[in-house]
Short mmCIF file of C-alpha atoms and ligand atoms in Angstrom, two decimals:
data_model
loop_
_atom_site.label_atom_id
_atom_site.label_comp_id
_atom_site.label_asym_id
_atom_site.label_seq_id
_atom_site.Cartn_x
_atom_site.Cartn_y
_atom_site.Cartn_z
CA MET A 1 516.46 78.64 6.28
CA LYS A 2 516.18 76.87 2.95
CA VAL A 3 513.99 73.80 2.60
CA VAL A 4 513.57 71.68 -0.52
CA GLN A 5 510.40 69.60 -0.67
CA LEU A 6 510.35 66.52 -2.88
CA GLY A 7 507.12 64.70 -3.60
CA VAL A 8 504.90 63.55 -6.42
CA GLU A 9 501.68 65.40 -5.53
CA PHE A 10 500.86 69.07 -5.04
CA ALA A 11 497.35 70.45 -4.52
CA PRO A 12 495.42 71.55 -6.47
CA ILE A 13 497.35 70.85 -9.67
CA ALA A 14 498.38 67.27 -8.93
CA LYS A 15 496.35 65.91 -6.05
CA VAL A 16 495.07 62.42 -5.41
CA GLY A 17 494.68 62.62 -1.64
CA GLY A 18 496.12 64.13 1.50
CA LEU A 19 499.75 64.00 0.34
CA GLY A 20 499.31 66.78 -2.23
CA GLU A 21 497.37 68.88 0.19
CA VAL A 22 499.96 68.55 2.94
CA ILE A 23 502.95 69.41 0.72
CA GLN A 24 501.08 72.47 -0.53
CA GLY A 25 499.71 73.62 2.85
CA LEU A 26 502.97 73.16 4.73
CA SER A 27 505.02 74.81 1.97
CA ARG A 28 502.69 77.79 1.78
CA GLU A 29 502.81 78.32 5.53
CA LEU A 30 506.61 77.99 5.75
CA THR A 31 506.94 80.42 2.83
CA ARG A 32 504.67 82.87 4.66
CA GLN A 33 506.99 82.60 7.62
CA LYS A 34 509.96 83.60 5.47
CA VAL A 35 511.48 80.15 5.04
CA GLN A 36 512.78 79.72 1.51
CA VAL A 37 510.84 76.71 0.25
CA ASP A 38 511.33 75.08 -3.13
CA VAL A 39 509.01 72.29 -4.17
CA ILE A 40 510.14 69.92 -6.90
CA LEU A 41 507.47 67.99 -8.77
CA PRO A 42 507.22 66.14 -12.10
CA LYS A 43 505.81 68.28 -14.91
CA TYR A 44 502.89 65.94 -15.55
CA ASP A 45 501.08 66.28 -18.87
CA PHE A 46 497.77 66.97 -17.10
CA LEU A 47 498.91 69.98 -15.05
CA ASP A 48 496.46 72.83 -15.42
CA VAL A 49 498.88 75.59 -16.38
CA ARG A 50 496.17 78.20 -15.75
CA LYS A 51 496.73 77.56 -12.07
CA LEU A 52 500.45 78.35 -12.42
CA SER A 53 501.93 81.79 -12.68
CA LYS A 54 505.33 82.97 -13.84
CA LEU A 55 505.85 79.67 -15.66
CA LYS A 56 509.21 79.69 -17.42
CA VAL A 57 512.13 77.48 -18.27
CA GLU A 58 514.67 77.60 -15.48
CA VAL A 59 517.27 75.08 -16.68
CA PRO A 60 516.81 74.39 -20.41
CA GLU A 61 518.73 71.16 -20.50
CA PHE A 62 520.41 68.70 -18.20
CA THR A 63 520.92 64.99 -18.45
CA CYS A 64 519.96 62.21 -16.13
CA LEU A 65 520.86 58.60 -16.91
CA GLY A 66 521.38 59.53 -20.56
CA HIS A 67 517.98 61.25 -20.92
CA THR A 68 517.43 64.94 -21.54
CA ASN A 69 515.47 66.99 -19.02
CA ALA A 70 514.44 70.57 -18.48
CA MET A 71 513.47 72.24 -15.22
CA TRP A 72 510.66 74.77 -15.28
CA SER A 73 509.87 77.20 -12.51
CA ALA A 74 506.48 78.60 -11.55
CA THR A 75 504.53 79.82 -8.58
CA CYS A 76 501.34 78.21 -7.37
CA GLU A 77 499.33 78.78 -4.19
CA GLY A 78 502.05 81.06 -2.89
CA CYS A 79 504.76 78.42 -3.34
CA SER A 80 507.81 78.29 -5.53
CA LEU A 81 507.59 75.21 -7.76
CA HIS A 82 510.18 73.50 -9.94
CA LEU A 83 508.69 71.19 -12.53
CA LEU A 84 510.77 68.44 -14.04
CA GLU A 85 510.16 67.83 -17.71
CA SER A 86 511.73 64.71 -19.09
CA SER A 87 512.33 63.32 -22.55
CA THR A 88 511.20 59.96 -21.18
CA ASN A 89 507.43 59.44 -21.29
CA TYR A 90 507.31 58.84 -17.53
CA PHE A 91 505.16 61.86 -16.74
CA ARG A 92 502.95 61.79 -19.80
CA ARG A 93 500.43 59.26 -18.56
CA GLY A 94 497.45 61.46 -17.71
CA LYS A 95 497.69 60.39 -14.08
CA ILE A 96 500.10 60.26 -11.15
CA TYR A 97 499.81 56.63 -10.06
CA GLY A 98 498.66 53.31 -11.39
CA CYS A 99 501.15 52.62 -14.18
CA GLU A 100 503.01 49.32 -14.33
CA ASP A 101 506.34 51.11 -14.21
CA ASP A 102 505.54 53.44 -11.28
CA THR A 103 508.68 52.32 -9.47
CA ALA A 104 510.91 53.13 -12.46
CA ARG A 105 509.11 56.46 -12.99
CA PHE A 106 509.60 57.67 -9.43
CA LEU A 107 513.15 56.30 -9.15
CA TYR A 108 513.98 58.29 -12.26
CA PHE A 109 512.31 61.39 -10.82
CA SER A 110 514.33 60.96 -7.61
CA ARG A 111 517.63 60.72 -9.43
CA ALA A 112 516.78 63.65 -11.75
CA CYS A 113 515.93 65.84 -8.73
CA LEU A 114 519.35 65.22 -7.27
CA GLU A 115 521.04 65.86 -10.64
CA TYR A 116 519.24 69.22 -10.67
CA LEU A 117 520.21 70.06 -7.08
CA LYS A 118 523.80 69.11 -7.89
CA LEU A 119 523.73 71.43 -10.86
CA LYS A 120 522.46 74.29 -8.68
CA ASN A 121 524.81 73.36 -5.86
CA GLU A 122 523.17 75.75 -3.40
CA PRO A 123 523.29 75.11 0.33
CA ILE A 124 520.14 73.42 1.62
CA ASP A 125 519.20 73.19 5.28
CA ILE A 126 516.55 70.51 4.97
CA LEU A 127 515.89 68.12 2.13
CA HIS A 128 512.33 67.07 2.94
CA LEU A 129 511.24 63.82 1.29
CA HIS A 130 507.62 62.71 1.17
CA ASP A 131 506.68 59.02 1.04
CA TRP A 132 508.28 56.08 -0.76
CA HIS A 133 508.28 57.69 -4.21
CA VAL A 134 511.28 59.85 -3.36
CA ALA A 135 512.60 58.02 -0.27
CA VAL A 136 515.55 56.74 -2.30
CA CYS A 137 516.87 60.32 -2.44
CA ALA A 138 518.20 59.82 1.09
CA LEU A 139 520.31 56.96 -0.18
CA LEU A 140 521.33 58.72 -3.39
CA ALA A 141 522.31 61.86 -1.50
CA LYS A 142 524.47 59.92 0.92
CA GLU A 143 525.98 57.30 -1.38
CA ILE A 144 526.39 59.04 -4.75
CA PHE A 145 525.84 62.77 -4.69
CA SER A 146 527.80 65.04 -2.52
CA LEU A 147 525.46 67.92 -1.86
CA PRO A 148 525.57 70.80 0.60
CA ILE A 149 522.58 69.50 2.60
CA LYS A 150 522.49 69.81 6.38
CA ALA A 151 519.81 67.20 7.10
CA ILE A 152 517.42 64.87 5.32
CA LEU A 153 513.91 64.39 6.69
CA LEU A 154 511.57 61.66 5.47
CA THR A 155 507.86 62.14 6.17
CA ILE A 156 505.70 59.03 5.92
CA HIS A 157 502.16 59.95 4.94
CA ASN A 158 501.07 56.36 4.54
CA GLY A 159 503.26 53.47 5.68
CA GLU A 160 501.21 50.96 3.73
CA HIS A 161 502.77 52.10 0.48
CA GLN A 162 506.42 51.14 0.51
CA GLY A 163 507.64 50.80 -3.06
CA ARG A 164 508.80 47.23 -3.33
CA SER A 165 511.37 46.87 -6.08
CA ALA A 166 514.00 44.59 -7.60
CA PRO A 167 517.78 45.08 -7.26
CA TRP A 168 518.01 45.97 -10.95
CA ASP A 169 515.52 48.83 -10.46
CA LEU A 170 518.04 50.50 -8.17
CA GLU A 171 520.98 49.53 -10.34
CA ALA A 172 519.19 51.27 -13.23
CA ILE A 173 519.52 54.57 -11.36
CA GLY A 174 523.15 53.89 -10.49
CA LEU A 175 522.77 52.45 -6.99
CA LYS A 176 524.87 49.35 -6.56
CA LYS A 177 524.95 49.43 -2.77
CA HIS A 178 521.49 48.56 -1.58
CA ASP A 179 521.95 45.76 0.93
CA LEU A 180 520.26 47.73 3.74
CA LEU A 181 517.02 47.89 1.77
CA GLN A 182 516.28 44.16 2.04
CA ASP A 183 512.50 43.82 2.50
CA ASP A 184 511.50 42.72 6.02
CA ASP A 185 508.61 40.68 4.66
CA PRO A 186 509.62 36.98 4.55
CA ALA A 187 507.13 36.57 1.68
CA HIS A 188 509.44 38.75 -0.48
CA PRO A 189 512.93 37.59 0.45
CA LYS A 190 514.60 39.02 -2.64
CA ALA A 191 512.78 42.32 -2.83
CA LEU A 192 514.13 45.72 -1.88
CA ASN A 193 511.96 48.20 -0.05
CA LEU A 194 512.30 51.87 -0.95
CA LEU A 195 510.51 53.21 2.11
CA LYS A 196 512.84 51.15 4.28
CA GLY A 197 515.78 52.73 2.45
CA GLY A 198 514.45 56.16 3.37
CA ILE A 199 514.03 55.15 7.02
CA VAL A 200 517.56 53.77 7.20
CA TYR A 201 519.31 56.64 5.41
CA ALA A 202 517.32 59.75 6.42
CA ASP A 203 518.55 61.74 9.39
CA TRP A 204 515.05 61.86 10.81
CA VAL A 205 511.75 60.19 10.03
CA ASN A 206 508.39 61.55 10.98
CA THR A 207 504.87 60.56 10.37
CA VAL A 208 501.67 62.49 10.47
CA SER A 209 500.21 61.85 13.91
CA PRO A 210 501.56 60.81 17.31
CA THR A 211 499.29 57.75 17.50
CA TYR A 212 500.24 56.51 14.03
CA ALA A 213 503.94 56.85 14.95
CA LYS A 214 503.29 54.46 17.83
CA GLU A 215 501.10 52.17 15.74
CA LEU A 216 503.84 51.75 13.11
CA LEU A 217 505.94 50.01 15.77
CA THR A 218 503.31 47.26 16.00
CA ALA A 219 503.01 44.36 13.57
CA ALA A 220 499.24 44.98 13.37
CA ILE A 221 499.72 48.32 11.59
CA GLY A 222 503.43 48.52 10.71
CA GLY A 223 503.34 44.99 9.21
CA PRO A 224 506.73 43.38 8.53
CA LEU A 225 508.29 46.87 8.34
CA SER A 226 507.47 47.37 12.06
CA LYS A 227 510.80 45.62 12.71
CA THR A 228 512.61 48.47 10.97
CA PHE A 229 510.45 51.09 12.66
CA ARG A 230 511.36 49.61 16.04
CA LYS A 231 515.05 49.52 15.13
CA TYR A 232 515.05 53.21 14.19
CA LYS A 233 512.48 54.40 16.72
CA ASP A 234 514.96 56.89 18.22
CA LYS A 235 514.77 58.95 15.06
CA LEU A 236 511.01 58.57 14.56
CA SER A 237 508.42 61.12 15.61
CA GLY A 238 504.80 61.88 14.79
CA PHE A 239 502.93 65.14 14.64
CA LEU A 240 499.67 66.16 13.08
CA ASN A 241 499.05 67.59 9.65
CA GLY A 242 497.34 70.93 9.44
CA ILE A 243 494.80 72.18 6.95
CA ASP A 244 495.27 75.05 4.58
CA GLN A 245 492.91 77.67 5.98
CA THR A 246 492.98 79.75 2.81
CA THR A 247 491.77 76.97 0.54
CA TRP A 248 489.40 75.68 3.20
CA ASP A 249 487.63 78.75 4.49
CA PRO A 250 483.81 78.71 4.66
CA SER A 251 483.80 82.50 5.03
CA ASN A 252 485.53 82.87 1.67
CA ASP A 253 484.88 79.78 -0.40
CA PRO A 254 483.82 80.34 -4.02
CA ASN A 255 482.19 76.91 -4.06
CA LEU A 256 479.58 77.80 -1.43
CA PRO A 257 476.37 79.70 -2.15
CA LYS A 258 476.54 81.55 1.19
CA PRO A 259 479.62 82.28 3.28
CA TYR A 260 479.73 81.59 7.01
CA ALA A 261 482.34 81.77 9.73
CA ALA A 262 482.89 80.38 13.21
CA SER A 263 482.13 83.87 14.51
CA SER A 264 478.82 84.19 12.61
CA PRO A 265 475.60 83.99 14.64
CA LEU A 266 474.30 80.42 14.78
CA PRO A 267 471.18 81.07 12.63
CA GLU A 268 473.44 82.45 9.90
CA ILE A 269 475.66 79.37 9.99
CA LEU A 270 472.67 77.06 9.85
CA ALA A 271 471.14 79.04 6.98
CA ALA A 272 474.41 78.91 5.01
CA LYS A 273 474.65 75.15 5.52
CA GLU A 274 471.03 74.81 4.36
CA ALA A 275 471.87 76.89 1.27
CA ALA A 276 474.67 74.40 0.50
CA ARG A 277 472.14 71.56 0.78
CA THR A 278 469.73 73.36 -1.54
CA ALA A 279 472.52 73.79 -4.09
CA LEU A 280 473.33 70.08 -3.91
CA ARG A 281 469.68 69.01 -4.24
CA LYS A 282 469.40 71.21 -7.30
CA ARG A 283 472.63 69.98 -8.86
CA PHE A 284 471.63 66.31 -8.55
CA SER A 285 467.85 66.79 -8.88
CA LEU A 286 467.30 64.76 -5.74
CA PRO A 287 464.91 65.49 -2.88
CA LEU A 288 467.27 64.44 -0.05
CA THR A 289 464.80 65.87 2.41
CA HIS A 290 465.63 63.44 5.22
CA ARG A 291 467.95 64.71 7.90
CA PRO A 292 470.55 64.39 9.20
CA TRP A 293 472.83 64.23 6.20
CA VAL A 294 475.65 61.78 6.83
CA GLY A 295 478.39 61.36 4.25
CA SER A 296 481.88 60.26 3.31
CA ILE A 297 484.39 61.92 0.99
CA THR A 298 487.06 59.37 0.33
CA ARG A 299 489.08 57.07 -1.85
CA LEU A 300 487.28 53.74 -1.70
CA VAL A 301 490.18 51.49 -0.74
CA PRO A 302 490.37 48.84 2.01
CA GLN A 303 492.16 51.30 4.35
CA LYS A 304 489.07 53.52 4.42
CA GLY A 305 486.67 50.73 5.47
CA PRO A 306 484.41 50.64 2.38
CA GLU A 307 482.38 47.82 3.94
CA LEU A 308 481.72 50.03 6.98
CA ILE A 309 480.78 52.94 4.73
CA GLU A 310 478.16 50.68 3.17
CA HIS A 311 476.88 49.73 6.65
CA GLY A 312 476.80 53.40 7.56
CA LEU A 313 474.77 54.19 4.47
CA ARG A 314 472.20 51.46 5.13
CA GLN A 315 471.89 52.34 8.79
CA THR A 316 471.57 56.08 8.20
CA LEU A 317 468.72 55.44 5.79
CA ALA A 318 467.06 53.06 8.24
CA LEU A 319 467.30 55.70 10.97
CA GLY A 320 465.59 58.26 8.76
CA GLY A 321 468.59 60.27 7.50
CA SER A 322 470.22 60.73 4.09
CA PHE A 323 473.63 59.44 3.02
CA LEU A 324 475.92 61.13 0.50
CA LEU A 325 479.07 59.50 -0.78
CA LEU A 326 481.69 61.26 -2.88
CA GLY A 327 484.54 58.97 -3.80
CA SER A 328 485.74 56.42 -6.25
CA SER A 329 487.95 53.40 -6.20
CA PRO A 330 491.12 52.65 -8.11
CA LEU A 331 490.35 48.97 -7.42
CA PRO A 332 487.90 47.54 -9.98
CA LYS A 333 486.42 45.00 -7.55
CA ILE A 334 485.47 47.66 -5.01
CA GLN A 335 484.25 50.08 -7.67
CA LYS A 336 482.05 47.36 -9.18
CA HIS A 337 480.56 46.66 -5.78
CA PHE A 338 479.73 50.32 -5.25
CA ASP A 339 478.34 50.62 -8.79
CA LYS A 340 475.92 47.85 -7.84
CA LEU A 341 475.10 49.60 -4.60
CA LYS A 342 474.30 52.75 -6.52
CA GLN A 343 471.88 50.80 -8.71
CA GLU A 344 470.15 49.54 -5.58
CA PHE A 345 469.49 53.13 -4.50
CA VAL A 346 468.46 54.63 -7.83
CA GLY A 347 465.33 56.65 -7.16
CA SER A 348 465.89 56.70 -3.40
CA PRO A 349 465.10 60.14 -2.00
CA GLN A 350 467.70 59.53 0.72
CA ALA A 351 470.92 58.52 -1.05
CA LEU A 352 473.46 60.08 -3.36
CA LEU A 353 476.45 58.07 -4.56
CA HIS A 354 478.78 60.04 -6.79
CA PHE A 355 481.91 58.32 -8.08
CA GLU A 356 484.17 61.06 -9.27
CA TYR A 357 487.07 63.08 -8.02
CA ASP A 358 485.54 66.53 -7.73
CA GLU A 359 487.37 69.04 -5.61
CA GLU A 360 484.74 71.78 -5.93
CA LEU A 361 481.90 69.46 -5.06
CA SER A 362 483.82 68.29 -2.00
CA HIS A 363 483.79 71.85 -0.60
CA LEU A 364 480.02 72.07 -1.05
CA LEU A 365 479.56 68.67 0.56
CA PHE A 366 481.71 69.50 3.60
CA ALA A 367 479.42 72.50 4.16
CA ALA A 368 476.16 70.64 3.49
CA LEU A 369 476.70 67.56 5.67
CA ASP A 370 475.65 67.23 9.29
CA PHE A 371 478.01 64.31 9.95
CA LEU A 372 481.08 62.95 8.17
CA LEU A 373 481.75 59.24 8.57
CA VAL A 374 485.41 58.11 8.54
CA PRO A 375 485.49 54.42 9.52
CA SER A 376 489.13 53.73 8.59
CA HIS A 377 490.96 50.50 9.39
CA PHE A 378 494.03 52.67 9.91
CA GLU A 379 494.56 56.37 9.30
CA PRO A 380 497.98 58.06 9.43
CA CYS A 381 496.41 61.49 10.02
CA GLY A 382 493.30 61.96 7.90
CA LEU A 383 492.29 65.36 6.60
CA THR A 384 488.60 64.94 5.94
CA GLN A 385 487.65 64.93 9.63
CA LEU A 386 489.58 68.22 10.06
CA LEU A 387 487.99 69.80 6.99
CA ALA A 388 484.55 68.64 8.13
CA MET A 389 484.97 70.29 11.53
CA ARG A 390 486.10 73.52 9.91
CA TYR A 391 482.84 73.53 7.93
CA GLY A 392 480.69 72.74 10.99
CA THR A 393 480.18 69.07 10.18
CA LEU A 394 480.58 66.63 13.07
CA PRO A 395 482.95 63.70 12.49
CA ILE A 396 482.04 60.10 13.33
CA VAL A 397 485.30 58.18 13.20
CA ARG A 398 487.04 54.99 14.13
CA GLY A 399 489.60 55.73 16.85
CA THR A 400 492.84 54.96 15.05
CA GLY A 401 495.95 56.99 14.12
CA GLY A 402 495.30 60.67 13.51
CA LEU A 403 491.54 60.20 13.89
CA LYS A 404 492.16 59.23 17.50
CA ASP A 405 494.37 62.29 18.00
CA THR A 406 491.87 64.80 16.59
CA VAL A 407 488.34 63.56 17.30
CA PHE A 408 487.13 63.24 20.88
CA ASP A 409 483.93 61.69 22.09
CA GLU A 410 482.16 62.21 25.39
CA GLY A 411 484.30 61.26 28.36
CA ALA A 412 487.65 61.91 26.61
CA PRO A 413 490.22 64.14 28.35
CA HIS A 414 489.44 66.77 25.67
CA PRO A 415 486.07 68.45 25.16
CA GLN A 416 483.82 66.46 22.84
CA ASN A 417 484.05 67.42 19.15
CA GLY A 418 482.69 64.29 17.51
CA PHE A 419 481.89 60.61 17.87
CA VAL A 420 484.39 57.79 18.09
CA PHE A 421 484.03 54.01 17.93
CA ARG A 422 486.91 51.71 18.67
CA ASP A 423 486.21 48.25 17.32
CA LEU A 424 486.43 47.56 13.66
CA ASP A 425 482.99 46.03 13.30
CA PRO A 426 479.54 47.05 12.11
CA THR A 427 478.02 46.76 15.60
CA ALA A 428 480.40 49.32 17.08
CA LEU A 429 479.80 51.62 14.12
CA ALA A 430 476.03 51.15 14.38
CA ALA A 431 475.91 52.05 18.07
CA THR A 432 477.93 55.24 17.55
CA LEU A 433 476.11 56.31 14.40
CA GLN A 434 472.80 55.80 16.16
CA ARG A 435 473.98 57.87 19.13
CA ALA A 436 474.97 60.72 16.78
CA ILE A 437 471.74 60.59 14.79
CA LEU A 438 469.60 60.51 17.95
CA LEU A 439 471.47 63.52 19.29
CA PHE A 440 470.76 65.35 16.05
CA GLN A 441 467.09 64.40 16.10
CA ASN A 442 466.41 64.95 19.82
CA GLU A 443 468.98 67.41 21.15
CA GLN A 444 469.43 70.04 18.46
CA GLU A 445 470.87 72.55 20.92
CA LYS A 446 473.65 70.23 22.06
CA CYS A 447 474.39 69.30 18.46
CA ASN A 448 474.68 72.97 17.48
CA ALA A 449 477.00 73.64 20.42
CA LEU A 450 479.30 70.91 19.10
CA LEU A 451 479.12 72.41 15.61
CA ILE A 452 480.26 75.79 16.92
CA ARG A 453 483.01 74.22 19.02
CA ASP A 454 484.29 72.31 15.99
CA MET A 455 484.38 75.39 13.79
CA ARG A 456 486.39 77.26 16.42
CA GLN A 457 489.15 74.68 16.70
CA ASP A 458 492.49 75.49 15.20
CA TYR A 459 493.98 72.73 13.08
CA SER A 460 495.65 75.25 10.78
CA TRP A 461 499.13 74.97 9.36
CA THR A 462 499.84 78.29 11.06
CA GLN A 463 499.55 76.40 14.32
CA LEU A 464 500.84 72.98 13.31
CA SER A 465 503.81 74.05 11.18
CA LYS A 466 505.49 74.98 14.48
CA ASN A 467 506.28 71.31 14.99
CA TYR A 468 508.14 71.24 11.68
CA PHE A 469 509.94 74.47 12.55
CA ASN A 470 511.22 73.01 15.80
CA LEU A 471 512.25 69.80 14.10
CA PHE A 472 514.08 71.68 11.32
CA ARG A 473 515.84 73.77 13.94
CA ASN A 474 516.91 70.70 15.92
CA LEU A 475 518.10 68.90 12.82
CA THR A 476 520.21 71.80 11.59
CA PHE A 477 521.55 72.89 14.95
CA THR A 478 525.30 72.47 14.90
P1 ADP B 1 494.07 60.05 1.88
O1 ADP B 1 495.22 60.96 1.66
O2 ADP B 1 494.43 58.76 2.52
O3 ADP B 1 493.23 59.84 0.66
P2 ADP B 1 493.06 62.17 3.59
O4 ADP B 1 491.85 62.25 4.47
O5 ADP B 1 494.37 62.48 4.24
O6 ADP B 1 493.05 60.74 2.93
O7 ADP B 1 492.90 63.19 2.37
C1 ADP B 1 491.95 63.01 1.38
C2 ADP B 1 491.79 64.31 0.62
O8 ADP B 1 491.25 63.99 -0.68
C3 ADP B 1 490.80 65.25 1.27
O9 ADP B 1 491.13 66.58 0.95
C4 ADP B 1 489.48 64.86 0.59
O10 ADP B 1 488.55 65.92 0.61
C5 ADP B 1 489.95 64.58 -0.81
N1 ADP B 1 489.10 63.65 -1.56
C6 ADP B 1 489.00 62.31 -1.43
N2 ADP B 1 488.15 61.80 -2.33
C7 ADP B 1 487.68 62.85 -3.05
C8 ADP B 1 486.78 62.99 -4.14
N3 ADP B 1 486.18 61.93 -4.69
N4 ADP B 1 486.56 64.22 -4.63
C9 ADP B 1 487.16 65.30 -4.09
N5 ADP B 1 488.03 65.24 -3.07
C10 ADP B 1 488.29 64.02 -2.55
#
């Protein structure tokens, strides 16, 4: 089977959040299972070429919309990558997102990918598109390019981001027929919606948890696009993301001072987690002696409940614990608020607020924490709760989307592996956080039993890629 993955992130060389990690983890696992997987990605100027091997020019020159391009090939994390270099300056911005012309950049990337596939003209079983940035490829492949592709799958990693654009944006990449992309939002009657285009034109659409697939059908979470999700619900499914167990392996993680595994004796696990805390205290010259350690590792955007993270921080401190936050915001208003919050806690022996994207530090933090707080307003799948559990850190989450499908509190049909609150308000969070902290302080044995149970769960791609396998098989069955 041959699968081509199109997306604009790939961990660790171009990662902003879960999207890059999922494309990498799924591709590596499928490759391991002898599927031929090719990942196409822009050749951003910031790519760390030291993390690439066998980098070479694959196609020295081809044109797209009058611009010259080259395709490079390389391997990274066990995956075969194809990196699009363009004479435009679209991928020389030092970042993936946040440019005024993001729509034009990704539309161009989409068209150039299909020009490249046309040039190669090799049979493809599944063209796998990820999120709105490349969703238009479904339309391009069906309306303009005639390619030997058996089926097109669109995976929605976050339905909030839809790529609203103007008719001339699509005309600029040669698409004159775009009437089916009319935005469902009455506030934008003239806009076109790229994610909607993907939903309409792809052969199948899936999202990254069963609960989120259901939630997208509701106006509360799907928004105006819920109308389209309901219309196409017969080709919509949802299954969970996995985690890459090679990158995220506490028994073999270069970022940890001491390795530990689910099979290690409990005292060894606890000692290794303490060693991670010692390393963090040293790195930040902070006492952080109060336990438990509660923390969040997240983009600070409204989706992630930054106001609830702040409540969590204040309450943890009041209950005698420490709070550690690793995350920053692309939104100046939120970042400013958290900068102020950091000032408030300067000199506190119980708080660490670190506003950077730091992959290595995140590994150390997952190991060092006792609890990870994920109070999202909505969450398509969420990876941090899965990573936390793998590192023996108990998740405290709001029961929405993939959080609801992976974290189970007392009384759930599954054995307890964390703490869940339902209502989106500080009181519900406070009650659950207090319950978790009291358990930690008064029932250490029960807490440790949960830690061991969490580490033994299997949310690996080895397990979860089976859902993709079955879907690919169904889609290509003729
Ligand atoms: P999303 O994709 O919506 O941001 P996910 O939970 O699916 O959320 O994935 C987030 C990923 O990004 C996780 O691997 C998490 O560890 C990582 N991450 C988020 N913020 C930071 C940060 N400041 N530093 C390092 N890693 C981060």
